[in-house]
PDB file of C-alpha atoms in Angstrom:
ATOM      1  CA  MET A   1     -18.011  39.679 -25.123  1.00 82.00           C
ATOM      2  CA  GLU A   2     -16.578  43.090 -24.370  1.00 86.00           C
ATOM      3  CA  ILE A   3     -12.947  43.684 -23.618  1.00 87.00           C
ATOM      4  CA  SER A   4     -10.973  46.916 -23.447  1.00 88.00           C
ATOM      5  CA  ALA A   5      -7.257  47.505 -23.728  1.00 87.00           C
ATOM      6  CA  LYS A   6      -4.664  50.163 -23.081  1.00 86.00           C
ATOM      7  CA  THR A   7      -0.917  50.256 -23.450  1.00 84.00           C
ATOM      8  CA  GLU A   8       1.129  51.420 -20.504  1.00 79.00           C
ATOM      9  CA  GLU A   9       4.913  51.746 -20.730  1.00 73.00           C
ATOM     10  CA  GLN A  10       6.076  48.402 -22.113  1.00 87.00           C
ATOM     11  CA  LEU A  11       2.996  46.355 -21.468  1.00 93.00           C
ATOM     12  CA  ARG A  12      -0.616  46.107 -22.514  1.00 95.00           C
ATOM     13  CA  ILE A  13      -3.522  45.766 -20.125  1.00 95.00           C
ATOM     14  CA  VAL A  14      -6.545  43.902 -21.454  1.00 96.00           C
ATOM     15  CA  SER A  15      -9.616  44.137 -19.228  1.00 97.00           C
ATOM     16  CA  VAL A  16     -12.560  41.786 -19.643  1.00 97.00           C
ATOM     17  CA  GLN A  17     -15.769  43.748 -19.130  1.00 96.00           C
ATOM     18  CA  ASP A  18     -18.150  40.772 -19.039  1.00 96.00           C
ATOM     19  CA  ALA A  19     -18.963  38.788 -15.902  1.00 97.00           C
ATOM     20  CA  ARG A  20     -18.438  35.416 -17.600  1.00 97.00           C
ATOM     21  CA  ILE A  21     -15.987  33.702 -19.918  1.00 98.00           C
ATOM     22  CA  ASP A  22     -17.922  30.553 -20.769  1.00 97.00           C
ATOM     23  CA  ALA A  23     -18.824  28.261 -23.654  1.00 96.00           C
ATOM     24  CA  ALA A  24     -21.205  30.887 -25.044  1.00 95.00           C
ATOM     25  CA  CYS A  25     -18.438  33.447 -25.581  1.00 96.00           C
ATOM     26  CA  ALA A  26     -15.149  31.503 -25.569  1.00 96.00           C
ATOM     27  CA  ILE A  27     -14.559  31.828 -29.331  1.00 96.00           C
ATOM     28  CA  GLU A  28     -15.440  35.506 -29.266  1.00 97.00           C
ATOM     29  CA  PHE A  29     -13.035  35.984 -26.364  1.00 97.00           C
ATOM     30  CA  LYS A  30     -10.210  34.255 -28.266  1.00 97.00           C
ATOM     31  CA  ASP A  31     -10.794  36.447 -31.315  1.00 97.00           C
ATOM     32  CA  ALA A  32     -10.909  39.608 -29.209  1.00 96.00           C
ATOM     33  CA  MET A  33      -7.675  38.639 -27.444  1.00 97.00           C
ATOM     34  CA  ARG A  34      -5.994  38.049 -30.796  1.00 96.00           C
ATOM     35  CA  SER A  35      -6.793  41.506 -32.041  1.00 95.00           C
ATOM     36  CA  GLU A  36      -5.746  43.145 -28.764  1.00 95.00           C
ATOM     37  CA  THR A  37      -2.437  41.299 -28.455  1.00 95.00           C
ATOM     38  CA  ASP A  38      -1.218  40.833 -32.055  1.00 95.00           C
ATOM     39  CA  GLY A  39       1.646  43.213 -32.785  1.00 90.00           C
ATOM     40  CA  GLY A  40       1.512  44.740 -29.311  1.00 90.00           C
ATOM     41  CA  PRO A  41       3.957  44.739 -26.380  1.00 94.00           C
ATOM     42  CA  ASP A  42       5.509  41.426 -25.327  1.00 94.00           C
ATOM     43  CA  VAL A  43       3.900  41.549 -21.888  1.00 95.00           C
ATOM     44  CA  VAL A  44       0.122  41.470 -21.604  1.00 96.00           C
ATOM     45  CA  VAL A  45      -1.788  41.630 -18.335  1.00 97.00           C
ATOM     46  CA  LEU A  46      -5.265  40.145 -18.508  1.00 98.00           C
ATOM     47  CA  ASP A  47      -7.418  41.923 -15.945  1.00 97.00           C
ATOM     48  CA  LEU A  48     -10.082  39.462 -14.778  1.00 98.00           C
ATOM     49  CA  SER A  49     -11.373  41.495 -11.833  1.00 97.00           C
ATOM     50  CA  ARG A  50     -14.860  41.867 -13.347  1.00 97.00           C
ATOM     51  CA  VAL A  51     -15.151  38.190 -14.274  1.00 98.00           C
ATOM     52  CA  GLU A  52     -17.185  36.197 -11.772  1.00 97.00           C
ATOM     53  CA  PHE A  53     -17.278  32.834 -13.530  1.00 97.00           C
ATOM     54  CA  ILE A  54     -15.293  30.812 -16.028  1.00 98.00           C
ATOM     55  CA  ASP A  55     -15.919  27.254 -17.183  1.00 97.00           C
ATOM     56  CA  SER A  56     -13.496  24.875 -18.899  1.00 97.00           C
ATOM     57  CA  SER A  57     -14.205  26.498 -22.282  1.00 97.00           C
ATOM     58  CA  GLY A  58     -13.232  29.887 -20.849  1.00 97.00           C
ATOM     59  CA  LEU A  59     -10.115  28.407 -19.274  1.00 97.00           C
ATOM     60  CA  GLY A  60      -9.195  26.783 -22.594  1.00 97.00           C
ATOM     61  CA  ALA A  61      -9.702  30.105 -24.375  1.00 97.00           C
ATOM     62  CA  ILE A  62      -7.305  31.874 -22.002  1.00 98.00           C
ATOM     63  CA  VAL A  63      -4.695  29.132 -22.583  1.00 97.00           C
ATOM     64  CA  ALA A  64      -5.259  29.429 -26.343  1.00 97.00           C
ATOM     65  CA  ALA A  65      -4.768  33.197 -26.152  1.00 97.00           C
ATOM     66  CA  MET A  66      -1.444  32.695 -24.369  1.00 97.00           C
ATOM     67  CA  LYS A  67      -0.281  30.088 -26.890  1.00 96.00           C
ATOM     68  CA  HIS A  68      -1.268  32.359 -29.761  1.00 96.00           C
ATOM     69  CA  MET A  69       0.953  35.112 -28.310  1.00 96.00           C
ATOM     70  CA  GLY A  70       3.897  32.715 -28.467  1.00 95.00           C
ATOM     71  CA  ALA A  71       6.446  31.329 -26.011  1.00 94.00           C
ATOM     72  CA  ASP A  72       8.627  34.459 -26.155  1.00 94.00           C
ATOM     73  CA  ARG A  73       5.881  36.706 -24.801  1.00 95.00           C
ATOM     74  CA  LYS A  74       4.132  36.751 -21.442  1.00 95.00           C
ATOM     75  CA  LEU A  75       0.456  36.672 -20.509  1.00 96.00           C
ATOM     76  CA  ALA A  76      -0.083  37.454 -16.830  1.00 97.00           C
ATOM     77  CA  LEU A  77      -3.426  37.216 -15.039  1.00 98.00           C
ATOM     78  CA  ALA A  78      -4.589  39.772 -12.503  1.00 97.00           C
ATOM     79  CA  GLY A  79      -7.527  40.288 -10.159  1.00 97.00           C
ATOM     80  CA  LEU A  80      -8.921  36.759 -10.085  1.00 97.00           C
ATOM     81  CA  THR A  81     -12.210  36.601  -8.184  1.00 97.00           C
ATOM     82  CA  PRO A  82     -12.773  33.583  -5.883  1.00 95.00           C
ATOM     83  CA  LYS A  83     -14.700  31.308  -8.274  1.00 95.00           C
ATOM     84  CA  VAL A  84     -12.314  32.036 -11.138  1.00 97.00           C
ATOM     85  CA  GLU A  85      -9.229  31.458  -8.985  1.00 96.00           C
ATOM     86  CA  ARG A  86     -10.621  28.096  -7.869  1.00 96.00           C
ATOM     87  CA  VAL A  87     -10.946  26.837 -11.465  1.00 97.00           C
ATOM     88  CA  PHE A  88      -7.271  27.685 -12.065  1.00 96.00           C
ATOM     89  CA  GLN A  89      -6.243  25.963  -8.820  1.00 96.00           C
ATOM     90  CA  LEU A  90      -8.323  22.806  -9.380  1.00 96.00           C
ATOM     91  CA  THR A  91      -6.861  22.304 -12.860  1.00 95.00           C
ATOM     92  CA  ARG A  92      -3.367  23.388 -11.712  1.00 94.00           C
ATOM     93  CA  MET A  93      -3.316  25.912 -14.552  1.00 94.00           C
ATOM     94  CA  ASP A  94      -2.362  28.544 -11.958  1.00 94.00           C
ATOM     95  CA  SER A  95       1.153  27.066 -12.256  1.00 94.00           C
ATOM     96  CA  VAL A  96       1.254  27.857 -15.967  1.00 93.00           C
ATOM     97  CA  PHE A  97       0.496  31.591 -15.706  1.00 94.00           C
ATOM     98  CA  SER A  98       1.893  34.401 -13.581  1.00 94.00           C
ATOM     99  CA  VAL A  99      -1.066  35.186 -11.347  1.00 96.00           C
ATOM    100  CA  PHE A 100      -1.380  38.453  -9.425  1.00 96.00           C
ATOM    101  CA  PRO A 101      -4.067  39.235  -6.824  1.00 94.00           C
ATOM    102  CA  THR A 102      -4.566  42.761  -8.161  1.00 95.00           C
ATOM    103  CA  LEU A 103      -3.944  44.696 -11.370  1.00 95.00           C
ATOM    104  CA  ASP A 104      -1.864  47.263  -9.445  1.00 94.00           C
ATOM    105  CA  GLY A 105       0.273  44.459  -8.049  1.00 94.00           C
ATOM    106  CA  ALA A 106       0.822  43.069 -11.529  1.00 94.00           C
ATOM    107  CA  LEU A 107       1.804  46.466 -12.931  1.00 92.00           C
ATOM    108  CA  GLU A 108       4.203  47.083 -10.073  1.00 91.00           C
ATOM    109  CA  GLU A 109       5.887  43.732 -10.634  1.00 91.00           C
ATOM    110  CA  LEU A 110       5.928  43.727 -14.432  1.00 90.00           C
ATOM    111  CA  GLY A 111       6.059  47.441 -15.271  1.00 78.00           C
ATOM    112  CA  ASN A 112       9.076  49.476 -16.396  1.00 50.00           C
TER     113      ASN A 112
ATOM    114  CA  MET B   1     -37.701   5.703  12.694  1.00 42.00           C
ATOM    115  CA  SER B   2     -40.961   7.433  13.450  1.00 44.00           C
ATOM    116  CA  ARG B   3     -42.360   9.889  10.986  1.00 48.00           C
ATOM    117  CA  ASN B   4     -41.355  13.084  12.654  1.00 47.00           C
ATOM    118  CA  VAL B   5     -42.209  16.293  10.916  1.00 46.00           C
ATOM    119  CA  PRO B   6     -38.832  17.634   9.766  1.00 45.00           C
ATOM    120  CA  SER B   7     -37.767  20.561  11.887  1.00 43.00           C
ATOM    121  CA  ARG B   8     -37.658  23.981  10.265  1.00 42.00           C
ATOM    122  CA  SER B   9     -34.042  24.474  11.233  1.00 45.00           C
ATOM    123  CA  ALA B  10     -32.984  21.442   9.221  1.00 48.00           C
ATOM    124  CA  GLY B  11     -32.945  23.593   6.075  1.00 48.00           C
ATOM    125  CA  ALA B  12     -32.124  21.096   3.393  1.00 47.00           C
ATOM    126  CA  GLN B  13     -34.477  18.528   4.833  1.00 55.00           C
ATOM    127  CA  THR B  14     -37.518  20.682   4.155  1.00 71.00           C
ATOM    128  CA  PHE B  15     -36.249  22.201   0.942  1.00 85.00           C
ATOM    129  CA  PRO B  16     -38.323  21.166  -2.047  1.00 91.00           C
ATOM    130  CA  SER B  17     -36.954  19.524  -5.170  1.00 96.00           C
ATOM    131  CA  PHE B  18     -37.223  21.353  -8.477  1.00 97.00           C
ATOM    132  CA  GLU B  19     -36.654  20.825 -12.179  1.00 98.00           C
ATOM    133  CA  VAL B  20     -35.184  23.155 -14.778  1.00 98.00           C
ATOM    134  CA  SER B  21     -35.439  22.259 -18.456  1.00 97.00           C
ATOM    135  CA  LEU B  22     -33.786  23.814 -21.467  1.00 96.00           C
ATOM    136  CA  LEU B  23     -33.312  23.389 -25.200  1.00 94.00           C
ATOM    137  CA  SER B  24     -29.684  22.732 -25.979  1.00 93.00           C
ATOM    138  CA  SER B  25     -27.629  25.838 -26.772  1.00 92.00           C
ATOM    139  CA  ASP B  26     -24.723  27.659 -25.106  1.00 92.00           C
ATOM    140  CA  LEU B  27     -26.891  30.613 -24.165  1.00 93.00           C
ATOM    141  CA  ALA B  28     -29.654  28.379 -22.792  1.00 95.00           C
ATOM    142  CA  VAL B  29     -27.035  26.780 -20.529  1.00 96.00           C
ATOM    143  CA  ARG B  30     -26.178  30.196 -19.115  1.00 97.00           C
ATOM    144  CA  ASP B  31     -29.824  30.923 -18.464  1.00 97.00           C
ATOM    145  CA  ALA B  32     -30.455  27.490 -16.900  1.00 98.00           C
ATOM    146  CA  LEU B  33     -27.490  27.898 -14.520  1.00 98.00           C
ATOM    147  CA  ALA B  34     -28.863  31.242 -13.364  1.00 98.00           C
ATOM    148  CA  ARG B  35     -32.305  29.694 -12.779  1.00 98.00           C
ATOM    149  CA  ILE B  36     -30.842  26.772 -10.815  1.00 98.00           C
ATOM    150  CA  LEU B  37     -28.788  29.098  -8.589  1.00 97.00           C
ATOM    151  CA  ARG B  38     -31.904  31.230  -7.991  1.00 97.00           C
ATOM    152  CA  GLU B  39     -33.851  28.129  -6.936  1.00 96.00           C
ATOM    153  CA  LEU B  40     -31.029  27.270  -4.523  1.00 96.00           C
ATOM    154  CA  ASP B  41     -31.007  30.753  -2.961  1.00 95.00           C
ATOM    155  CA  PRO B  42     -32.950  29.670   0.164  1.00 93.00           C
ATOM    156  CA  LEU B  43     -30.218  27.112   0.948  1.00 94.00           C
ATOM    157  CA  SER B  44     -27.794  30.010   1.603  1.00 94.00           C
ATOM    158  CA  LEU B  45     -24.817  28.190   0.059  1.00 95.00           C
ATOM    159  CA  ASP B  46     -21.448  29.868   0.530  1.00 94.00           C
ATOM    160  CA  ILE B  47     -19.471  31.140  -2.463  1.00 93.00           C
ATOM    161  CA  GLU B  48     -17.393  27.968  -2.808  1.00 94.00           C
ATOM    162  CA  GLU B  49     -20.514  25.791  -2.771  1.00 96.00           C
ATOM    163  CA  THR B  50     -22.250  28.012  -5.301  1.00 96.00           C
ATOM    164  CA  GLY B  51     -19.110  27.798  -7.424  1.00 96.00           C
ATOM    165  CA  THR B  52     -19.175  23.999  -7.243  1.00 97.00           C
ATOM    166  CA  VAL B  53     -22.812  23.792  -8.363  1.00 98.00           C
ATOM    167  CA  GLU B  54     -22.369  26.317 -11.158  1.00 98.00           C
ATOM    168  CA  LEU B  55     -19.115  24.830 -12.454  1.00 98.00           C
ATOM    169  CA  VAL B  56     -20.135  21.154 -12.382  1.00 98.00           C
ATOM    170  CA  LEU B  57     -23.511  21.811 -13.997  1.00 98.00           C
ATOM    171  CA  ALA B  58     -21.926  24.118 -16.575  1.00 98.00           C
ATOM    172  CA  GLU B  59     -19.522  21.342 -17.577  1.00 97.00           C
ATOM    173  CA  VAL B  60     -22.263  18.718 -17.712  1.00 98.00           C
ATOM    174  CA  LEU B  61     -24.623  20.896 -19.751  1.00 97.00           C
ATOM    175  CA  ASN B  62     -21.893  22.159 -22.094  1.00 96.00           C
ATOM    176  CA  ASN B  63     -20.913  18.559 -22.788  1.00 95.00           C
ATOM    177  CA  ILE B  64     -24.497  17.663 -23.663  1.00 96.00           C
ATOM    178  CA  VAL B  65     -24.822  20.676 -25.971  1.00 94.00           C
ATOM    179  CA  GLU B  66     -21.523  19.930 -27.662  1.00 93.00           C
ATOM    180  CA  HIS B  67     -21.473  16.127 -27.804  1.00 93.00           C
ATOM    181  CA  ALA B  68     -24.967  14.685 -27.261  1.00 94.00           C
ATOM    182  CA  TYR B  69     -26.767  17.218 -29.467  1.00 94.00           C
ATOM    183  CA  PRO B  70     -24.000  18.356 -31.841  1.00 88.00           C
ATOM    184  CA  THR B  71     -26.301  18.893 -34.781  1.00 78.00           C
ATOM    185  CA  GLU B  72     -29.493  20.080 -33.091  1.00 63.00           C
ATOM    186  CA  ALA B  73     -29.253  23.844 -33.294  1.00 60.00           C
ATOM    187  CA  GLY B  74     -31.322  24.770 -30.287  1.00 57.00           C
ATOM    188  CA  GLY B  75     -33.403  21.630 -30.524  1.00 75.00           C
ATOM    189  CA  GLY B  76     -32.477  18.993 -27.977  1.00 93.00           C
ATOM    190  CA  GLN B  77     -34.294  18.879 -24.673  1.00 96.00           C
ATOM    191  CA  ILE B  78     -32.292  18.705 -21.440  1.00 97.00           C
ATOM    192  CA  ARG B  79     -33.817  18.328 -17.974  1.00 98.00           C
ATOM    193  CA  VAL B  80     -32.058  19.013 -14.678  1.00 98.00           C
ATOM    194  CA  PHE B  81     -33.752  17.645 -11.572  1.00 98.00           C
ATOM    195  CA  CYS B  82     -32.377  18.829  -8.215  1.00 97.00           C
ATOM    196  CA  GLN B  83     -33.164  17.355  -4.806  1.00 96.00           C
ATOM    197  CA  PRO B  84     -31.488  18.933  -1.762  1.00 95.00           C
ATOM    198  CA  ALA B  85     -30.871  16.349   0.973  1.00 94.00           C
ATOM    199  CA  GLN B  86     -28.937  15.880   4.199  1.00 93.00           C
ATOM    200  CA  ASP B  87     -25.856  14.630   2.346  1.00 95.00           C
ATOM    201  CA  GLY B  88     -25.836  17.279  -0.350  1.00 96.00           C
ATOM    202  CA  LEU B  89     -27.584  18.249  -3.543  1.00 97.00           C
ATOM    203  CA  HIS B  90     -28.701  15.263  -5.599  1.00 98.00           C
ATOM    204  CA  VAL B  91     -28.867  16.071  -9.300  1.00 98.00           C
ATOM    205  CA  ARG B  92     -30.164  14.068 -12.236  1.00 98.00           C
ATOM    206  CA  ILE B  93     -29.628  15.319 -15.770  1.00 98.00           C
ATOM    207  CA  THR B  94     -31.370  13.695 -18.724  1.00 98.00           C
ATOM    208  CA  ASP B  95     -31.195  14.218 -22.473  1.00 97.00           C
ATOM    209  CA  CYS B  96     -32.175  12.272 -25.573  1.00 95.00           C
ATOM    210  CA  GLY B  97     -29.052  12.915 -27.602  1.00 94.00           C
ATOM    211  CA  ALA B  98     -26.156  10.676 -28.596  1.00 94.00           C
ATOM    212  CA  ALA B  99     -24.941   8.181 -25.989  1.00 95.00           C
ATOM    213  CA  MET B 100     -21.602   8.533 -24.194  1.00 94.00           C
ATOM    214  CA  PRO B 101     -18.736   7.091 -26.268  1.00 90.00           C
ATOM    215  CA  GLU B 102     -18.486   3.346 -25.486  1.00 87.00           C
ATOM    216  CA  GLY B 103     -21.476   3.717 -23.196  1.00 88.00           C
ATOM    217  CA  HIS B 104     -19.627   4.840 -20.097  1.00 89.00           C
ATOM    218  CA  LEU B 105     -18.319   7.929 -18.326  1.00 91.00           C
ATOM    219  CA  PRO B 106     -14.995   9.460 -19.314  1.00 88.00           C
ATOM    220  CA  LEU B 107     -12.315   8.896 -16.659  1.00 83.00           C
ATOM    221  CA  GLY B 108     -11.781  12.578 -15.991  1.00 84.00           C
ATOM    222  CA  ARG B 109      -8.047  12.455 -15.533  1.00 84.00           C
ATOM    223  CA  ALA B 110      -6.245  15.651 -14.565  1.00 86.00           C
ATOM    224  CA  VAL B 111      -4.690  17.399 -17.546  1.00 85.00           C
ATOM    225  CA  GLU B 112      -0.911  17.426 -17.801  1.00 86.00           C
ATOM    226  CA  VAL B 113       0.439  20.887 -17.044  1.00 85.00           C
ATOM    227  CA  ASP B 114       4.156  20.108 -16.827  1.00 87.00           C
ATOM    228  CA  VAL B 115       4.571  20.102 -20.595  1.00 90.00           C
ATOM    229  CA  ASP B 116       6.158  22.216 -23.299  1.00 91.00           C
ATOM    230  CA  PHE B 117       4.504  25.552 -24.023  1.00 90.00           C
ATOM    231  CA  SER B 118       3.122  24.358 -27.354  1.00 89.00           C
ATOM    232  CA  GLU B 119       1.626  21.256 -25.711  1.00 89.00           C
ATOM    233  CA  LEU B 120      -0.355  23.129 -23.050  1.00 91.00           C
ATOM    234  CA  PRO B 121      -3.930  21.826 -22.954  1.00 89.00           C
ATOM    235  CA  GLU B 122      -6.751  24.002 -24.280  1.00 91.00           C
ATOM    236  CA  GLY B 123      -9.405  21.475 -23.335  1.00 88.00           C
ATOM    237  CA  GLY B 124     -10.053  18.267 -21.480  1.00 88.00           C
ATOM    238  CA  PHE B 125     -10.724  20.047 -18.198  1.00 94.00           C
ATOM    239  CA  GLY B 126     -14.459  19.389 -18.109  1.00 95.00           C
ATOM    240  CA  TRP B 127     -14.743  15.760 -16.964  1.00 95.00           C
ATOM    241  CA  PHE B 128     -11.838  16.202 -14.584  1.00 95.00           C
ATOM    242  CA  LEU B 129     -13.699  19.060 -12.861  1.00 97.00           C
ATOM    243  CA  ILE B 130     -16.938  17.047 -12.741  1.00 97.00           C
ATOM    244  CA  GLN B 131     -15.255  13.948 -11.282  1.00 95.00           C
ATOM    245  CA  ASP B 132     -13.177  16.039  -8.892  1.00 96.00           C
ATOM    246  CA  LEU B 133     -16.065  18.040  -7.414  1.00 97.00           C
ATOM    247  CA  ALA B 134     -19.082  15.708  -7.693  1.00 97.00           C
ATOM    248  CA  LYS B 135     -19.649  12.465  -5.776  1.00 97.00           C
ATOM    249  CA  ASP B 136     -21.401   9.239  -6.804  1.00 97.00           C
ATOM    250  CA  VAL B 137     -21.382  10.155 -10.503  1.00 97.00           C
ATOM    251  CA  GLU B 138     -23.323   7.548 -12.454  1.00 97.00           C
ATOM    252  CA  TYR B 139     -24.342   7.273 -16.078  1.00 97.00           C
ATOM    253  CA  ALA B 140     -26.892   5.044 -17.735  1.00 96.00           C
ATOM    254  CA  ARG B 141     -28.301   4.864 -21.238  1.00 96.00           C
ATOM    255  CA  VAL B 142     -31.957   3.930 -20.890  1.00 96.00           C
ATOM    256  CA  GLY B 143     -33.624   3.428 -24.248  1.00 96.00           C
ATOM    257  CA  GLU B 144     -33.003   6.659 -26.151  1.00 94.00           C
ATOM    258  CA  GLN B 145     -32.205   8.614 -23.010  1.00 97.00           C
ATOM    259  CA  ASN B 146     -28.940   9.552 -21.272  1.00 97.00           C
ATOM    260  CA  ARG B 147     -29.285   9.677 -17.493  1.00 98.00           C
ATOM    261  CA  LEU B 148     -26.503  11.203 -15.463  1.00 98.00           C
ATOM    262  CA  SER B 149     -26.818  11.390 -11.698  1.00 98.00           C
ATOM    263  CA  MET B 150     -24.533  12.763  -9.031  1.00 98.00           C
ATOM    264  CA  ARG B 151     -24.370  14.252  -5.573  1.00 98.00           C
ATOM    265  CA  LEU B 152     -22.806  17.633  -4.967  1.00 98.00           C
ATOM    266  CA  PRO B 153     -21.507  17.915  -1.401  1.00 97.00           C
ATOM    267  CA  VAL B 154     -23.055  21.329  -0.701  1.00 96.00           C
ATOM    268  CA  GLY B 155     -25.644  22.651   1.761  1.00 92.00           C
ATOM    269  CA  ILE B 156     -24.917  19.887   4.244  1.00 89.00           C
ATOM    270  CA  PRO B 157     -26.214  20.808   7.714  1.00 83.00           C
ATOM    271  CA  ALA B 158     -23.395  21.144  10.239  1.00 76.00           C
TER     272      ALA B 158
END
């Protein structure tokens, strides 16, 4: 599981580099998210534009990452590809996160 | 019905069945899903249909790895038999691990999302997704074997 992060203004962008967040890498993903979000800005945008597939373990790991950040901070999702978006819609977890079609759109809305 | 030779244009009708087997592990599941999707290539499923097949089978196989073979590090055999038909893709998955709790399928209720932040679910999505997307889901314990069968409504000729 490879993720990269950069801090821009008052928010942090975390980009998943792998094509899948699934049972084989869900724990690794959670750990990587912890180290990228702990002690950072309150707003984190998770860029999922390279991710083509998530299963329920991957979905659970994203929820766990948000809960680990705490209720006072915000984890937004950006760039969901069709199969990933469908998993969020089917489980209604799209109502739990702020979801943006593109990373640029998310930055425009959440930045400054 | 006379025994007509199925027409070429009927796609699914002439598409052969196939079996993919794996030894239970998370990474083997990934590999098996890729093999199954490759076998289904000639059906020219659209992206939503491909997503349905990949997601449902991922959930089924992950459950077997996690719950039927919890202690077999890379040991337990899983077989996935796929038969494309007019009414969709018929799938049978067998393993020789632990039986389903109480011998029947989980209900697969939708998770509750209108809850406090700290109560948000981190799991329990799997059986809901299976029951939501697959049809005719049936489970039987036959001797030492778990047999799960279902129909995925994909590749149905217009």
